[in-house]
mmCIF file of C-alpha atoms in Angstrom:
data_model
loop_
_atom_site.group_PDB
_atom_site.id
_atom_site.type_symbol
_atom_site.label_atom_id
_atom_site.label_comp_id
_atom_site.label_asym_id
_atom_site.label_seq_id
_atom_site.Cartn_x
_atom_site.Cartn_y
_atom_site.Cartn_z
ATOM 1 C CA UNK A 1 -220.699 125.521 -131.460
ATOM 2 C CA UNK A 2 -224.123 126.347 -133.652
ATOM 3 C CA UNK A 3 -226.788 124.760 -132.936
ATOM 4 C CA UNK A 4 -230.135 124.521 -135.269
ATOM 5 C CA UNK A 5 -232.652 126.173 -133.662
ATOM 6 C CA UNK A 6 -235.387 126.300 -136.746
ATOM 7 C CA UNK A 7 -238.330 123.872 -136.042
ATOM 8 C CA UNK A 8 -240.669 125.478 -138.481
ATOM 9 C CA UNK A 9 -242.098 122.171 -139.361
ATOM 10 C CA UNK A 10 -242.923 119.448 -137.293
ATOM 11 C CA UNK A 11 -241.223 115.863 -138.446
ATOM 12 C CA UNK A 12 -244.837 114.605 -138.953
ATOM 13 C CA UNK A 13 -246.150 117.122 -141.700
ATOM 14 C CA UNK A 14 -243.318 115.395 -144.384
ATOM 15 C CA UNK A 15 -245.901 112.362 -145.492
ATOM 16 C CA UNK A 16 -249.379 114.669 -144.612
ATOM 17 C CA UNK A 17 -250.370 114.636 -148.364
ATOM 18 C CA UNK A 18 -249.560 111.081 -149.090
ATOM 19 C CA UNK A 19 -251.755 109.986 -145.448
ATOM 20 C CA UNK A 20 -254.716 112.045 -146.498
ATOM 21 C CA UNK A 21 -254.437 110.266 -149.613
ATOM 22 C CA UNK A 22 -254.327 106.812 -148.139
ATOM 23 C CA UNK A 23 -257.268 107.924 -145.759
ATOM 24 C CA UNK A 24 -259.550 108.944 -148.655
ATOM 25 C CA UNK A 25 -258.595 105.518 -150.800
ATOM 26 C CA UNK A 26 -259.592 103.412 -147.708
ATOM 27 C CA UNK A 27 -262.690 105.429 -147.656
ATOM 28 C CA UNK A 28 -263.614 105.234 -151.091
ATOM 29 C CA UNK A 29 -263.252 101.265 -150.701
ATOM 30 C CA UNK A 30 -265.243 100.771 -147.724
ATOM 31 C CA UNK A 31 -268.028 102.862 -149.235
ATOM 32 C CA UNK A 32 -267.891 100.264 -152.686
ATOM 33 C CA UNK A 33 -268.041 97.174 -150.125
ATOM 34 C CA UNK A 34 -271.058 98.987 -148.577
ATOM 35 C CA UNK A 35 -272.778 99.203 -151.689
ATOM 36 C CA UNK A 36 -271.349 95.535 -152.893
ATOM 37 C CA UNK A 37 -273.071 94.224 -149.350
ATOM 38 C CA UNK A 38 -276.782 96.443 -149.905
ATOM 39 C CA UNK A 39 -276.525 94.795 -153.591
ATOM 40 C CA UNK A 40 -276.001 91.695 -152.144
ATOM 41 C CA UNK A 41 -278.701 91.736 -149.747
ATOM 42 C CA UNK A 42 -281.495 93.565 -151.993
ATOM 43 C CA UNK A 43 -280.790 90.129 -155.389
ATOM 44 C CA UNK A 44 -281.141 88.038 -151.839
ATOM 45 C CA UNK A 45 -283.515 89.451 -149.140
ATOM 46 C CA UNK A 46 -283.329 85.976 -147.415
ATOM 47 C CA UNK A 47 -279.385 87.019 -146.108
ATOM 48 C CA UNK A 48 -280.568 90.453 -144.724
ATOM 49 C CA UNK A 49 -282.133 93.627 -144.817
ATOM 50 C CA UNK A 50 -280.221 95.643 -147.193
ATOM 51 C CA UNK A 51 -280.290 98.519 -144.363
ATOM 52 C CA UNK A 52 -279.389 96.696 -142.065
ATOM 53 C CA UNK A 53 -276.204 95.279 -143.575
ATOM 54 C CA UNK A 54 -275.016 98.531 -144.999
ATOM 55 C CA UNK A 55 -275.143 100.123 -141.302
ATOM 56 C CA UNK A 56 -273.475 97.686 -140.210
ATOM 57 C CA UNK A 57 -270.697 97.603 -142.460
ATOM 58 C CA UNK A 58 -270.797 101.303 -142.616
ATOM 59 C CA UNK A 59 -270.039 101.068 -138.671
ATOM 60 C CA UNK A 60 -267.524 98.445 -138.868
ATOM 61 C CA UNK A 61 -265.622 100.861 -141.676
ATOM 62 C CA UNK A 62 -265.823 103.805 -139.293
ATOM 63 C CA UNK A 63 -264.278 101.381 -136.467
ATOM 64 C CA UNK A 64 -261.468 101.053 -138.545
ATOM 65 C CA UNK A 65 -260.959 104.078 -140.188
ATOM 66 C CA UNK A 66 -260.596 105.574 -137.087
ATOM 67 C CA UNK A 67 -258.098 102.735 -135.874
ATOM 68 C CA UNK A 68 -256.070 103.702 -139.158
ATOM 69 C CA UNK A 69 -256.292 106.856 -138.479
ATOM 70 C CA UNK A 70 -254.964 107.109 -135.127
ATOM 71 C CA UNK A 71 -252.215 105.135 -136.615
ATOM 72 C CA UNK A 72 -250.844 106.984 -138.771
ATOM 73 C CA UNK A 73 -250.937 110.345 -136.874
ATOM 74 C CA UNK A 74 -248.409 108.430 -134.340
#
């Protein structure tokens, strides 16, 4: 009876590349809705300040980048 004793690579490292990937695509998108939502507010000041509303989408984003992120490592 043999039994395979070679864990050289975890069962979690076989999709790394296409994960980091994702996680830099959801990035890039959530930094063009920032800038679509400081545009937004700076044509009409009345909604917000521009700073204002890109903080707070920029928090929002990390919020759920990190939710993502955890994720996918499971």
């Amino acid at each position: 009876m043999t039994t395979d004793t070679d864990q050289s690579r975890p069962q979690n490292h076989d999709h790394q590349e296409l994960r980091l990937v994702i996680l830099l695509l959801t990035l890039l998108v959530g930094l063009l809705a920032t800038a679509a939502a400081v545009y937004l507010a700076r044509v009409h000041p009345t909604l917000a300040q521009p700073l204002g509303v890109g903080a707070a989408v920029v928090s929002a984003l990390a919020g759920v980048t990190g939710v993502i992120a955890r994720i996918i490592r499971r």
